[in-house]
CSV table of C-alpha atoms in Angstrom, one decimal:
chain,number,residue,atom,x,y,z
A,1,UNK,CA,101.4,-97.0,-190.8
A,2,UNK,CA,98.4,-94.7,-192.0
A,3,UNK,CA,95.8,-97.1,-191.3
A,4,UNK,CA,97.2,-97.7,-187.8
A,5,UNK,CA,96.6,-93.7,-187.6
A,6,UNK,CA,93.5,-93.7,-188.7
A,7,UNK,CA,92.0,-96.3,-186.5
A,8,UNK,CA,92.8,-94.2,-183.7
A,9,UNK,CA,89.8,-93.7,-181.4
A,10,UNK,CA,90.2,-89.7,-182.0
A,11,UNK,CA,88.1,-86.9,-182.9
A,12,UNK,CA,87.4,-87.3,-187.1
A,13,UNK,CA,89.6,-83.7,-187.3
A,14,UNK,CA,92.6,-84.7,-186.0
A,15,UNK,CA,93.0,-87.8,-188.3
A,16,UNK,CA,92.9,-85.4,-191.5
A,17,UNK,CA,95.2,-83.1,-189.2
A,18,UNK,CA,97.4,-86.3,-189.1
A,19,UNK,CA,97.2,-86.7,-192.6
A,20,UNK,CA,98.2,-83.2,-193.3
A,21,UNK,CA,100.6,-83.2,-191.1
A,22,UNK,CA,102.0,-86.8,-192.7
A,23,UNK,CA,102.1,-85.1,-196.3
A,24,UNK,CA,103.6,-81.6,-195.1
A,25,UNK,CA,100.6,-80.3,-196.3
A,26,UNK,CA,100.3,-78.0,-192.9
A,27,UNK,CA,100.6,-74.2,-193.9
A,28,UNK,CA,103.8,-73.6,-191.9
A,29,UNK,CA,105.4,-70.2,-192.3
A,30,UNK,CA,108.3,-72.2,-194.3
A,31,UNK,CA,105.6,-73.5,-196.9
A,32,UNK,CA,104.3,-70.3,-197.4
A,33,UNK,CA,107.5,-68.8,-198.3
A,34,UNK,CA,108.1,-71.7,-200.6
A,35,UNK,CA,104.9,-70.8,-202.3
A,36,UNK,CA,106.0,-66.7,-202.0
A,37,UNK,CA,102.8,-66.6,-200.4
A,38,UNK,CA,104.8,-64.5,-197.3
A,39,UNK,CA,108.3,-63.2,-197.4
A,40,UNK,CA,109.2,-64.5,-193.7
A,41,UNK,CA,109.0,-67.7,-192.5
A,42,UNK,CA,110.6,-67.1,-188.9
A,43,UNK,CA,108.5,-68.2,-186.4
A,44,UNK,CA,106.2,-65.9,-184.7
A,45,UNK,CA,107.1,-67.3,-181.0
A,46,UNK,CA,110.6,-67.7,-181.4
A,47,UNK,CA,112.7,-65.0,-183.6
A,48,UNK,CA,115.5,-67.5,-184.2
A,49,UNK,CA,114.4,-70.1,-186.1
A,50,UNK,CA,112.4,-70.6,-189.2
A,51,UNK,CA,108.8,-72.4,-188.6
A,52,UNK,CA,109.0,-75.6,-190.5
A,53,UNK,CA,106.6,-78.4,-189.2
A,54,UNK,CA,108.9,-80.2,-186.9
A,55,UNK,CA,109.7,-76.6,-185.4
A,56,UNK,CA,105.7,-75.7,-185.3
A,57,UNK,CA,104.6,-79.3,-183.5
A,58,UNK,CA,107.5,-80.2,-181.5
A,59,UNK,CA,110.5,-78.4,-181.6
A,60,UNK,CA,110.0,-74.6,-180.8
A,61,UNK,CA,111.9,-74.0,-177.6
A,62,UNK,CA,108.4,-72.3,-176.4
A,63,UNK,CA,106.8,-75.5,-176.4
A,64,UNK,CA,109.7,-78.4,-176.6
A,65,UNK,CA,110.1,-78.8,-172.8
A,66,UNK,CA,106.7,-78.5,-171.9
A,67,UNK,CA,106.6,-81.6,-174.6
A,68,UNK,CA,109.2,-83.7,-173.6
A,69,UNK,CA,107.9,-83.5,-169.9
A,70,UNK,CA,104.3,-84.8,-171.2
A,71,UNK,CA,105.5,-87.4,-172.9
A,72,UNK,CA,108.2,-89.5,-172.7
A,73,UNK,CA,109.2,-90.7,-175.8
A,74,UNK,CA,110.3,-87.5,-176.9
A,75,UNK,CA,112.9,-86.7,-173.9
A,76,UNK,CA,115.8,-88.7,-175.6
A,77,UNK,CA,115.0,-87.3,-178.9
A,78,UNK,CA,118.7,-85.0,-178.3
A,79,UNK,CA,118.5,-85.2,-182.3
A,80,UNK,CA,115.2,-83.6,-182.9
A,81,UNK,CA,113.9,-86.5,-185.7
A,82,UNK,CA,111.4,-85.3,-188.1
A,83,UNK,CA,107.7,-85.9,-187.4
A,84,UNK,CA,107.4,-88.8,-189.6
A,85,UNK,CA,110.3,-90.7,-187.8
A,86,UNK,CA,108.5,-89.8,-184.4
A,87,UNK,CA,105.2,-91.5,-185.2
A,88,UNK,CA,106.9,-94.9,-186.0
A,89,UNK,CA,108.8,-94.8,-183.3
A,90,UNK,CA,106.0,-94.7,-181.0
A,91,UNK,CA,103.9,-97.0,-183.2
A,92,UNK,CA,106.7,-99.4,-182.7
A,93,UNK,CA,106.7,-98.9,-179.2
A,94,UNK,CA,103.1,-100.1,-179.1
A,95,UNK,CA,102.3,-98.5,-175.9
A,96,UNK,CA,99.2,-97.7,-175.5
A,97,UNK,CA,97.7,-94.2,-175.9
A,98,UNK,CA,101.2,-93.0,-176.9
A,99,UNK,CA,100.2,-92.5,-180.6
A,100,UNK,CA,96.7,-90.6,-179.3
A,101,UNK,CA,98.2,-88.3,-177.3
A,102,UNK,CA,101.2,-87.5,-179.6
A,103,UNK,CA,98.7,-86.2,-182.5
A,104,UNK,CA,96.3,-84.3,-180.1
A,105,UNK,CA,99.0,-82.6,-178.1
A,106,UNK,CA,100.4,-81.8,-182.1
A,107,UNK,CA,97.0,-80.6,-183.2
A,108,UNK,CA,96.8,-78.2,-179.9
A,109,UNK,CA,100.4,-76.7,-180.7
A,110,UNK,CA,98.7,-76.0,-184.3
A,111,UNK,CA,95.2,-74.4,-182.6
A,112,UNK,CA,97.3,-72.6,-180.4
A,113,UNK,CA,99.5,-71.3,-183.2
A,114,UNK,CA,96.9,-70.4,-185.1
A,115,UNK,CA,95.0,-68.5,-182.4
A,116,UNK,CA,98.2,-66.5,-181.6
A,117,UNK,CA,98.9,-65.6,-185.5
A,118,UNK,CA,95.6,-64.6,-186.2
A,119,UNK,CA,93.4,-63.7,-183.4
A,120,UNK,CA,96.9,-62.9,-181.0
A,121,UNK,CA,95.5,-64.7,-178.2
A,122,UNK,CA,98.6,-66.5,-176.2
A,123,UNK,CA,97.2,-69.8,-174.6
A,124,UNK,CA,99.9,-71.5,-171.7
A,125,UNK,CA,101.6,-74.5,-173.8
A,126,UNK,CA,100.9,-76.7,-170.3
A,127,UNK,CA,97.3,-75.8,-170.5
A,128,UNK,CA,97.0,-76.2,-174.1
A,129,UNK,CA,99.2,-80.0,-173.6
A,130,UNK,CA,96.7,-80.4,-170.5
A,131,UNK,CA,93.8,-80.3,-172.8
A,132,UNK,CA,95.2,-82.6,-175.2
A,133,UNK,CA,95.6,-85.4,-173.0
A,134,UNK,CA,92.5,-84.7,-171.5
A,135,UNK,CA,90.6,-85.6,-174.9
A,136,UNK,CA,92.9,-88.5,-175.2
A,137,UNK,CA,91.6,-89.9,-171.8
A,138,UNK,CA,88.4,-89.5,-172.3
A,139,UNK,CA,88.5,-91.1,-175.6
A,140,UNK,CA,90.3,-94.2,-173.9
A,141,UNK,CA,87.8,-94.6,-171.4
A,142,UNK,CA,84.9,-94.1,-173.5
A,143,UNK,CA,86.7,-97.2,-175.9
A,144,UNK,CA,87.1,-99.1,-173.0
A,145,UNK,CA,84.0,-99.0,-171.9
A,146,UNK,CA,82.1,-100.1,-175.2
A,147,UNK,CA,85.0,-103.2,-175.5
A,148,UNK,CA,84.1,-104.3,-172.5
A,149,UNK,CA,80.2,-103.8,-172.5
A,150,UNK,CA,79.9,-101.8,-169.7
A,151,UNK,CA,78.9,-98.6,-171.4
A,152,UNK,CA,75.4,-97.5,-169.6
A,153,UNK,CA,71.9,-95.7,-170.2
A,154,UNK,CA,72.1,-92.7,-171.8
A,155,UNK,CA,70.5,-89.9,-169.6
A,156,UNK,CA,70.1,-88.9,-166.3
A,157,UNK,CA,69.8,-91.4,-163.4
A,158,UNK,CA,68.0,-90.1,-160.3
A,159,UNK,CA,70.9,-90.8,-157.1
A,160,UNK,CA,69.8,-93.3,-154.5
A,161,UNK,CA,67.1,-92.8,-152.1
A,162,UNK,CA,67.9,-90.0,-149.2
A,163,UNK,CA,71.4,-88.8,-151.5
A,164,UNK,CA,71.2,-85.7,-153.7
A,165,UNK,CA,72.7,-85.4,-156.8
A,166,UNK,CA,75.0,-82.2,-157.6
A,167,UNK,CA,75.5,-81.9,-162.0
A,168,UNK,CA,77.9,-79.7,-162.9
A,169,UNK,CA,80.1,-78.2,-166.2
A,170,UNK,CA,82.1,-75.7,-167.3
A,171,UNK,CA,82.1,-73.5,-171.0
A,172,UNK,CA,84.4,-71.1,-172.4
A,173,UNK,CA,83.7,-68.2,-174.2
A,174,UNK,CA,86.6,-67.6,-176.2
A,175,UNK,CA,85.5,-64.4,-177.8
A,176,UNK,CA,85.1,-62.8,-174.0
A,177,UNK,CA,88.2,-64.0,-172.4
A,178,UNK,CA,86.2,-65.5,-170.1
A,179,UNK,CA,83.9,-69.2,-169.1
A,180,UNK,CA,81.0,-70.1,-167.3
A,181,UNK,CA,79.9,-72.7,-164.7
A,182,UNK,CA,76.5,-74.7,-164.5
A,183,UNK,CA,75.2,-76.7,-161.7
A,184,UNK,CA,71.9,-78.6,-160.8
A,185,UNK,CA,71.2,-80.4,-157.4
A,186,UNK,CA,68.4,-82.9,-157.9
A,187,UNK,CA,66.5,-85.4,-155.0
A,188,UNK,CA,65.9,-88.8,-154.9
A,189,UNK,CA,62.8,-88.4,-156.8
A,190,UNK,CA,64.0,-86.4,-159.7
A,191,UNK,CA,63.1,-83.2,-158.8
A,192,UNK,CA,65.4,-80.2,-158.7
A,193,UNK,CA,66.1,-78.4,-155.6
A,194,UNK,CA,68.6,-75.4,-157.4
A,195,UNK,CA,70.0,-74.6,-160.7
A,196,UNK,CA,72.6,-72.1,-160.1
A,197,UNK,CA,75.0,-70.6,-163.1
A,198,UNK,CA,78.1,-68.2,-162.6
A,199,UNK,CA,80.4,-66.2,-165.2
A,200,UNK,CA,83.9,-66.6,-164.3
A,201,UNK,CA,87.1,-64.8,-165.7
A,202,UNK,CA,90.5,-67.0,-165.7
A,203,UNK,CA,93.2,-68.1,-168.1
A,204,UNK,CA,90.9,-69.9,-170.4
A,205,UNK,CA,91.3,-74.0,-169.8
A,206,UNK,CA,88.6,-76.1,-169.8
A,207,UNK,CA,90.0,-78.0,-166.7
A,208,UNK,CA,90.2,-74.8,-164.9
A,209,UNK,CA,86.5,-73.9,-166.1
A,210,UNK,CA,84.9,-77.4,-165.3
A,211,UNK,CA,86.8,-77.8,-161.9
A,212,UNK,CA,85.9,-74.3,-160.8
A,213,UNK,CA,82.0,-75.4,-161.5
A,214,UNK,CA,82.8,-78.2,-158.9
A,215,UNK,CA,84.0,-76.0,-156.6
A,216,UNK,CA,80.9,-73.4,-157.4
A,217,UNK,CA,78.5,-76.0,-157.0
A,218,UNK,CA,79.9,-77.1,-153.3
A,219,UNK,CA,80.0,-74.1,-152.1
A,220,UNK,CA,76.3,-73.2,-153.2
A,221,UNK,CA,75.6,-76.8,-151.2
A,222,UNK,CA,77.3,-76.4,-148.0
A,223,UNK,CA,74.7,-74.2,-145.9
A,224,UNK,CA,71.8,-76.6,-146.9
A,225,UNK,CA,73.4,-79.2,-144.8
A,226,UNK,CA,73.4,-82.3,-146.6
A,227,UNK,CA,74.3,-85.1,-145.4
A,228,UNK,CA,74.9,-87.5,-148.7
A,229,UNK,CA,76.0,-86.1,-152.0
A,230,UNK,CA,76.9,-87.4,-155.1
A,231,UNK,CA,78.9,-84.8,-158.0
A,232,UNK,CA,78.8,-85.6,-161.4
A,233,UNK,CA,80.9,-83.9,-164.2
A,234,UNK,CA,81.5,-85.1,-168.0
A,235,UNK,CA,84.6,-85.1,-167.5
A,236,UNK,CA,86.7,-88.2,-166.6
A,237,UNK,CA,90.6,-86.1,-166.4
A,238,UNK,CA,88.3,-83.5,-163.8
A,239,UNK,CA,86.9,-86.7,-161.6
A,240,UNK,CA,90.2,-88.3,-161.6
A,241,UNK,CA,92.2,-85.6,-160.4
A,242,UNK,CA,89.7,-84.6,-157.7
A,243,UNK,CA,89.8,-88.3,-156.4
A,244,UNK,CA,93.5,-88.4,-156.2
A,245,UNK,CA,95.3,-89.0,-153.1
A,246,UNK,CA,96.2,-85.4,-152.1
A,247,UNK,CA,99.8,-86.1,-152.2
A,248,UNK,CA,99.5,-87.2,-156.0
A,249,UNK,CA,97.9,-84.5,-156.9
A,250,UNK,CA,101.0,-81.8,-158.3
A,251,UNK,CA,99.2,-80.2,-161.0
A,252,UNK,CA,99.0,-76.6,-162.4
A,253,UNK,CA,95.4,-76.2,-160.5
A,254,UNK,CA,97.1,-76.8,-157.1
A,255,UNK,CA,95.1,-73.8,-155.5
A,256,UNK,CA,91.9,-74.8,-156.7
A,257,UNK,CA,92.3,-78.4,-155.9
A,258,UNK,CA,93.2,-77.0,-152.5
A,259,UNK,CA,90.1,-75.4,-152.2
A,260,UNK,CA,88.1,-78.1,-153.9
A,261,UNK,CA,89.3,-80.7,-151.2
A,262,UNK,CA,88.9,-78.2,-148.2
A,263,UNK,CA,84.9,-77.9,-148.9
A,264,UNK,CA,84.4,-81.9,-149.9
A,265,UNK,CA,86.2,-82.6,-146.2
A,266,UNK,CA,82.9,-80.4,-144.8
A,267,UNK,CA,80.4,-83.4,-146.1
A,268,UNK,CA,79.9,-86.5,-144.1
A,269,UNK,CA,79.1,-88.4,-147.0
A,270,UNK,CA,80.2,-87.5,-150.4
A,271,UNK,CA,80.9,-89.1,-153.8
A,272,UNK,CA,82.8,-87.5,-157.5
A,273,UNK,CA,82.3,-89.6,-160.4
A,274,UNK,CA,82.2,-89.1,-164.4
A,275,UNK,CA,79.2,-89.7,-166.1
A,276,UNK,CA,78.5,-89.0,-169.6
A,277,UNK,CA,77.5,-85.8,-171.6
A,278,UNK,CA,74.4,-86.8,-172.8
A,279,UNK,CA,73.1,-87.0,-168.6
A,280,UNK,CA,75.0,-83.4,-167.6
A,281,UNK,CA,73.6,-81.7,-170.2
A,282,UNK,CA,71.6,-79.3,-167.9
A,283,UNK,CA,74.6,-78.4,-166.0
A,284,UNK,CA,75.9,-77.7,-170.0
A,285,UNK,CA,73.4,-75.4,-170.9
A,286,UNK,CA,73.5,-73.7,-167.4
A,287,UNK,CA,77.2,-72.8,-167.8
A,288,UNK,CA,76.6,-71.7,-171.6
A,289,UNK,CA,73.8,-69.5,-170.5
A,290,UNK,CA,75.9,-67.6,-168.0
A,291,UNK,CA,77.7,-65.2,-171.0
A,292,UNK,CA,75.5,-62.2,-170.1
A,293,UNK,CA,75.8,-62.4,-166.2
A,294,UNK,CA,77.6,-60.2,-164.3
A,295,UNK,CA,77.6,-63.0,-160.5
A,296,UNK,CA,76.1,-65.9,-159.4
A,297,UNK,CA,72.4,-66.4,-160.0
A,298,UNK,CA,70.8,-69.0,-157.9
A,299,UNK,CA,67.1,-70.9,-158.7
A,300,UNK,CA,64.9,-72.6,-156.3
A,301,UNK,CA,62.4,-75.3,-157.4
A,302,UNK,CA,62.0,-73.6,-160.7
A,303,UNK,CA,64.4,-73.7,-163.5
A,304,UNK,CA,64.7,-70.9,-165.8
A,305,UNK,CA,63.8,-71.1,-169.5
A,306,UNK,CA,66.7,-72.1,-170.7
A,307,UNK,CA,66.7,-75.6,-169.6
A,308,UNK,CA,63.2,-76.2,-167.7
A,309,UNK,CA,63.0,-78.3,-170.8
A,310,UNK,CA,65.6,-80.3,-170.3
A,311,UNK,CA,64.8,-80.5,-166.2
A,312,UNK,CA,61.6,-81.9,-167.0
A,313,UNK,CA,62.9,-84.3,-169.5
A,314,UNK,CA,65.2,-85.7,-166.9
A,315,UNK,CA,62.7,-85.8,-164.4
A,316,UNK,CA,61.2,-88.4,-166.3
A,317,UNK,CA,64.2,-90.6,-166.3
């Protein structure tokens, strides 16, 4: 079973979190009381119940129905089976992605325990689930595409001739309550026509942050009146819910989607697709630079410092 685990095409930390978790070696409030480390093991989002592992990853009713509603395997579970039980289940199951998402969603449930005991920071269980299964997606695709071949060039691609490119990406700062969005609009040629960055204040989810810098980066493009447009964002959960059929689209960033659709309707001729970290990372260092701003600062033809390097390495591409 462990090697199954550990084959998983998952960040390197959630694999020894899925060994820790496998060996209760997790620092639950009921281990600590075993090892009279603490004096009370009752769990610190629930006052009924002592927080044992099961209780921490799966079972608190704070987080349980957000769970079961994510994923599926877990809405029979009327007799709340250990973790251990759990994983073979869905191993045996051998659907795929089912495994993936069950330890990342687990490993959120522990960061967002964690955050709350000792920083109290309270992060939504549906954002914090959301996030999860983002990584698990992108992880997927990302395997998918080096199985099949099709994985491309690393760096930035200059769009076709007489269509402009629009980069964007989102960052959180954690220790201000708040994120930041990043966008670049390039030519044909390679050469930048704006780099634009905003701070933004919200509920901390890095769907929220990197859909908002869509939204941010279309609204800084609709009085130039452009006429073909391509958007590119790292992130493959982002493009796929913007490229939904509206009627699909019933998540928890319904007004922003709303908003998002409303301004891509105002362009004749416009495209949303993923493309990989390595050629958004201008947009990236945009939104990270945006910490110490107070509204939207907008560049023309020049970058600033902080990533003419990287504008002029792209350039080149």
């Amino acid at each position: 079973m462990w090697k199954k685990v550990w084959k998983k095409q998952i960040p390197h930390k959630t694999r020894v979190f899925a060994w820790r978790v496998w060996h209760n070696r997790l620092p639950t409030l009921r281990n600590l009381l075993a090892r009279k480390v603490i004096e009370d093991a009752v769990c610190k989002f629930y006052n009924r119940e002592e927080e044992y592992i099961n209780h921490a990853l799966l079972y608190c009713p704070r987080i349980e129905p957000v769970l079961a509603v994510k994923l599926s395997f877990l809405r029979n579970n009327s007799e709340q089976w250990d973790i251990v039980p759990i994983v073979n289940l869905v191993i045996s199951r051998n659907i795929s992605s089912e495994l993936e998402e069950l330890i990342l969603c687990s490993w959120e449930m522990w960061y967002r325990r964690n955050k709350f005991i000792f920083e109290q920071k309270i992060f939504n269980p549906r954002m914090a689930i959301d996030y999860a299964l983002t990584i698990a997606s992108e992880y997927k695709c990302a395997n998918e595409q080096r199985q099949q071949g099709t994985h491309r060039r690393e760096g930035w691609n200059a769009p076709p001739e007489r269509v402009l490119k629009l980069n964007v990406d989102g960052a959180l700062f954690d220790d201000q309550c708040r994120y930041g969005t990043g966008m670049v609009l390039w030519d044909a040629t390679g050469k930048m026509i704006f780099s634009a960055n905003k701070p933004e204040r919200g509920s901390m989810d890095p769907m929220e942050a990197k859909l908002l810098a869509i939204l941010r980066g279309l609204q800084v493009c609709l009085p130039l009146s452009i006429q073909n447009l391509q958007v590119e964002s790292d992130s493959m959960l982002v493009v796929q819910e913007v490229t939904k059929i509206q009627d699909e689209s019933l998540s928890i960033w319904g007004n922003l989607m709303h908003e998002i659709r409303l301004l891509l309707n105002r362009f004749s001729n416009i495209d949303v697709r993923h493309e990989s970290r390595l050629s958004n990372s201008a947009a990236h260092c945009l939104a990270r630079n945006s910490w110490h701003l107070n509204d939207l600062v907008v560049w023309w033809n020049d970058p600033p410092d902080c990533v003419s390097h990287i504008i002029k390495h792209d350039a080149l591409m």
